[in-house]
PDB file of C-alpha atoms in Angstrom:
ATOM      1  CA  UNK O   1      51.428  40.031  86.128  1.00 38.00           C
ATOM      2  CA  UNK O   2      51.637  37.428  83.038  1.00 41.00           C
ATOM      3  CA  UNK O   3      48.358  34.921  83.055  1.00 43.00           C
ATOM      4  CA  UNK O   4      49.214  31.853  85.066  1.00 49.00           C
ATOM      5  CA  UNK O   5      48.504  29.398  81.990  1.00 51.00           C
ATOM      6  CA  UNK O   6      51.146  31.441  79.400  1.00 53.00           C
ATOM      7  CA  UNK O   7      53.574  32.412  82.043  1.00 57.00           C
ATOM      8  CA  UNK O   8      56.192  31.098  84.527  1.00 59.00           C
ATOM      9  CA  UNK O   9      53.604  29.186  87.191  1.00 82.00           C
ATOM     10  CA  UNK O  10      52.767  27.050  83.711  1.00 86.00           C
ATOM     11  CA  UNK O  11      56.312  26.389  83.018  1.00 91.00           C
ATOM     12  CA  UNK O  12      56.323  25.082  86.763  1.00 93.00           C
ATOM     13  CA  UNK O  13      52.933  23.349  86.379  1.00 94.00           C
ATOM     14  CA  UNK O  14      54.640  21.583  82.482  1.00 95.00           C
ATOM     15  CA  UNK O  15      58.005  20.558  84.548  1.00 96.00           C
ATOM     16  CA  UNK O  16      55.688  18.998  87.647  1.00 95.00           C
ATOM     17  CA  UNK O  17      53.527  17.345  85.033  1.00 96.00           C
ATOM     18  CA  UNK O  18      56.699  16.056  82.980  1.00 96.00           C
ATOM     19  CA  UNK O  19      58.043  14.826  86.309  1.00 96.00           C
ATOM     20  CA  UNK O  20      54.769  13.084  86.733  1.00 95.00           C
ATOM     21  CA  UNK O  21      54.759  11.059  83.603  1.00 97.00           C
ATOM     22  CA  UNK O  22      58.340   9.829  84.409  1.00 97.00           C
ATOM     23  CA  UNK O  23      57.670   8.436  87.615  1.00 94.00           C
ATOM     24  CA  UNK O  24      54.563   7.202  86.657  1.00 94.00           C
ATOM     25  CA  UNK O  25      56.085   5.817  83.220  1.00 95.00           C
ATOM     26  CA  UNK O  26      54.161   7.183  80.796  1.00 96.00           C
ATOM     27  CA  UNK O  27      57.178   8.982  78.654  1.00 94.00           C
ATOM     28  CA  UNK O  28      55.790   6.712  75.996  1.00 92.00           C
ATOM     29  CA  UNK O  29      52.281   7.373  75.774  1.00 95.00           C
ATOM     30  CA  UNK O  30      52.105  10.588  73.353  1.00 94.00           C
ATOM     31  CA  UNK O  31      48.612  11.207  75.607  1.00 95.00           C
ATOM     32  CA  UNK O  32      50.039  11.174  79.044  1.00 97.00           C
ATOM     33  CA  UNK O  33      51.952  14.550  78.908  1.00 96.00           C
ATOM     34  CA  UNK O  34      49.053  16.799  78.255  1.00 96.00           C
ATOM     35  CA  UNK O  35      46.531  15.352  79.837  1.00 97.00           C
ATOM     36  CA  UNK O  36      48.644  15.073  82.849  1.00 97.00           C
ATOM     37  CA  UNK O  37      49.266  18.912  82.678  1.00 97.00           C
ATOM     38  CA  UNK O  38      45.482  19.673  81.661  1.00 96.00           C
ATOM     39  CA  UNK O  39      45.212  17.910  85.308  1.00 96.00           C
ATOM     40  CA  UNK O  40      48.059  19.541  87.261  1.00 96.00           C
ATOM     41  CA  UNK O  41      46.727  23.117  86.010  1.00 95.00           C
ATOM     42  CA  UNK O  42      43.022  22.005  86.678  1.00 93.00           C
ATOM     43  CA  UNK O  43      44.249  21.690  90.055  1.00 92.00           C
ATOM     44  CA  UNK O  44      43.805  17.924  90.708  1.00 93.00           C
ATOM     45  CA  UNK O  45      46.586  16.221  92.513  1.00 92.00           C
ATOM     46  CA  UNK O  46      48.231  12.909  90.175  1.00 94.00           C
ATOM     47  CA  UNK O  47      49.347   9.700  92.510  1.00 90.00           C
ATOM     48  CA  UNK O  48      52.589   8.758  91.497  1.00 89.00           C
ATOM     49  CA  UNK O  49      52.581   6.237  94.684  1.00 81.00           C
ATOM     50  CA  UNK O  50      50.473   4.234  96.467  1.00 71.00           C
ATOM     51  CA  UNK O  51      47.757   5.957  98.335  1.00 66.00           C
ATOM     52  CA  UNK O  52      49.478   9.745  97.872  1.00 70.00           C
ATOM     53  CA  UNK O  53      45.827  11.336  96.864  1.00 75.00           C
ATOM     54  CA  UNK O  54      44.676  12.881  93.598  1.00 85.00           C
ATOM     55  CA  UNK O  55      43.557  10.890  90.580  1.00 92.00           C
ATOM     56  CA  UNK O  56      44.905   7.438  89.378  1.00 91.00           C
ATOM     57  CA  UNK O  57      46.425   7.558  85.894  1.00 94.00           C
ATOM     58  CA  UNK O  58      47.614   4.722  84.254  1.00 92.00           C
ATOM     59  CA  UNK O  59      47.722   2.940  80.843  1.00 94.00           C
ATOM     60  CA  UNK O  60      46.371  -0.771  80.175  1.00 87.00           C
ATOM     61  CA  UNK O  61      47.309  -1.215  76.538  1.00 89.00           C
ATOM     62  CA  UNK O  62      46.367  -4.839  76.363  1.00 90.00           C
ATOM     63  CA  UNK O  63      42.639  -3.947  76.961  1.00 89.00           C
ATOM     64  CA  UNK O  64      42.156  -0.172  75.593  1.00 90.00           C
ATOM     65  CA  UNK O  65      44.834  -0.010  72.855  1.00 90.00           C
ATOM     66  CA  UNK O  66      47.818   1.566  72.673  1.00 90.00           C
ATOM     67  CA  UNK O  67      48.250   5.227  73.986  1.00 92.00           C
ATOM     68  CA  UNK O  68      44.928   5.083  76.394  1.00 95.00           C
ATOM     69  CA  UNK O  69      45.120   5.791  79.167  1.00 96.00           C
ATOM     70  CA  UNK O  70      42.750   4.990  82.525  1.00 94.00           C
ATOM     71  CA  UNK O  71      41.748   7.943  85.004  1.00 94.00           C
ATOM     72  CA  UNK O  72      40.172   6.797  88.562  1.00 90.00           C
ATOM     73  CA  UNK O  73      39.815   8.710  91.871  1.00 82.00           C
ATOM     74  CA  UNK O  74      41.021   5.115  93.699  1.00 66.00           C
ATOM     75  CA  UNK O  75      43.692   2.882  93.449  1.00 62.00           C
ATOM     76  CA  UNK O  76      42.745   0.527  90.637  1.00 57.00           C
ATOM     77  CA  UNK O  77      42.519  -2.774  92.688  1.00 60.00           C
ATOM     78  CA  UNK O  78      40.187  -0.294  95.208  1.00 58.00           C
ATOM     79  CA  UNK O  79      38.161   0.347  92.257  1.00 53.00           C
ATOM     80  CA  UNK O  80      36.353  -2.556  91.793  1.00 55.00           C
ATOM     81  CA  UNK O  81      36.199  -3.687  95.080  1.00 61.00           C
ATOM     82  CA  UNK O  82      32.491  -3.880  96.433  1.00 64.00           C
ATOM     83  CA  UNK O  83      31.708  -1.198  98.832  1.00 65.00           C
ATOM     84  CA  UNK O  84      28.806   0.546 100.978  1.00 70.00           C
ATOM     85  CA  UNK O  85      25.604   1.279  98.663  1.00 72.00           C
ATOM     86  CA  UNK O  86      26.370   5.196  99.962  1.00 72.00           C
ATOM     87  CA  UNK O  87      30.028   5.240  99.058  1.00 72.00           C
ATOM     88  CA  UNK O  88      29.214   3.725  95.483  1.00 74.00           C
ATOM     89  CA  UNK O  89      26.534   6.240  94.649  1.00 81.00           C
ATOM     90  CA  UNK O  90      29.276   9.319  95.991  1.00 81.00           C
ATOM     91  CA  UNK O  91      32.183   7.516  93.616  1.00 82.00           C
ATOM     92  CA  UNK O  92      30.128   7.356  90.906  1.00 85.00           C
ATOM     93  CA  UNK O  93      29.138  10.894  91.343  1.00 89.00           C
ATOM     94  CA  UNK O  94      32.913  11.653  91.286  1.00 89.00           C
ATOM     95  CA  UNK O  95      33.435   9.251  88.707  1.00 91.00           C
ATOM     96  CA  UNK O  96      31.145  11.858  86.534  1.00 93.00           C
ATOM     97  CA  UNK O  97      32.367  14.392  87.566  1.00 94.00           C
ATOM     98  CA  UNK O  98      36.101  13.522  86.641  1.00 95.00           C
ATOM     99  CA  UNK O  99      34.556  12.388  83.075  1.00 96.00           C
ATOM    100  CA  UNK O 100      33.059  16.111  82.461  1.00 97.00           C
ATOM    101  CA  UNK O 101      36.043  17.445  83.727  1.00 96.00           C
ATOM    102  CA  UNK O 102      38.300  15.279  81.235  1.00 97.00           C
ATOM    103  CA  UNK O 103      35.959  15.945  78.387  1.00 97.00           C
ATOM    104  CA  UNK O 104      36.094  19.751  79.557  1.00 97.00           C
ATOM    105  CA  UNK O 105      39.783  19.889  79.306  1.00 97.00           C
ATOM    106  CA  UNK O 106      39.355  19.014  75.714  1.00 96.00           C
ATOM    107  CA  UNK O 107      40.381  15.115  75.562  1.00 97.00           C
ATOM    108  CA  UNK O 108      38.206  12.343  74.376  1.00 96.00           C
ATOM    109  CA  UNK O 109      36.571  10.322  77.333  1.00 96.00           C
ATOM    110  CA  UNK O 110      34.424   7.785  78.205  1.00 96.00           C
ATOM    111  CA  UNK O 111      33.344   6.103  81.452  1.00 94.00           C
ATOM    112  CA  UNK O 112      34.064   2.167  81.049  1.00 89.00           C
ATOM    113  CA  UNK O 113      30.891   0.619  82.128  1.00 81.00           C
ATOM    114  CA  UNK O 114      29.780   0.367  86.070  1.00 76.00           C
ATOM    115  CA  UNK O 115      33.705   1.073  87.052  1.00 79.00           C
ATOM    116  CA  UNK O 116      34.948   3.803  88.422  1.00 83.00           C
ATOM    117  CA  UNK O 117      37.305   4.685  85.628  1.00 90.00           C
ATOM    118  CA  UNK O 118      37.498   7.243  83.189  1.00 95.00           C
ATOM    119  CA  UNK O 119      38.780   6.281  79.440  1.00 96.00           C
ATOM    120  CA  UNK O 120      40.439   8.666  77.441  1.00 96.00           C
ATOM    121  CA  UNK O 121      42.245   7.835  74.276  1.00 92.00           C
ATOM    122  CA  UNK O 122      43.837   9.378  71.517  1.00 89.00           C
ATOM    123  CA  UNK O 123      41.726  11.092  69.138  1.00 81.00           C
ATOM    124  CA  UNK O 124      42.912   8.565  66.230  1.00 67.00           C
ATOM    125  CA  UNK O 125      42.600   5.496  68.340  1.00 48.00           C
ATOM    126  CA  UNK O 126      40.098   2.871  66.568  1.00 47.00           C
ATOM    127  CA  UNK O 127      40.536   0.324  69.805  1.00 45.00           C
ATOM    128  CA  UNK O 128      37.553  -1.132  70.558  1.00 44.00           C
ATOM    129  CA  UNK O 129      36.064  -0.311  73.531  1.00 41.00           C
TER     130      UNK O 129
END
């Protein structure tokens, strides 16, 4: 049996995460496809529709330069929206957690303030933050 990550379940997991980054579209972010697959193979699910579960990725060029891209466990309008005291403190547990994961799978990240979204650019991105 070949190893999941070099054989035929990683072509599946590359055409998913390909799939992804159209219908989210990303095909134009030179980030997108890897991390997306780094995701997929990680095992978290990728919302390519409203309220469908898994992480949020998107990019927001005009704030983070070109090629960023934002990761969030909500919706973005959800993710700034005030909330319970208890469900903040678990979302920004999760929002660590997804930022150790990220950084884990090998891509540059950083959380973007009190938000509940995870930064990752390019590694030759000067953008400031």
């Amino acid at each position: 049996m070949s190893h999941p990550i070099n054989g035929a379940d990683s072509e599946d997991v590359r055409r998913q995460a390909r799939s992804v980054v159209a219908a989210l579209g990303l095909d134009g972010t030179p980030l997108a496809p890897g991390l997306v697959f780094s995701l997929l193979r990680a095992g978290f699910g990728v919302q390519t529709e409203a309220l469908t579960g898994g992480v949020e990725v998107r990019a927001c060029p005009e704030h983070y330069g070109r090629g960023s891209l934002l990761i969030s466990w909500a919706p973005h309008e959800a993710a700034y929206t005030p909330l319970d005291p208890r469900v903040t403190q678990v979302e920004g547990i999760m929002t660590d957690a997804l930022l150790n994961t990220v950084r884990a799978l090998g891509f540059p990240a950083e959380r973007l303030g009190v938000s509940y979204s995870v930064l990752v650019r390019p590694r030759s991105s000067d953008a400031p933050c």
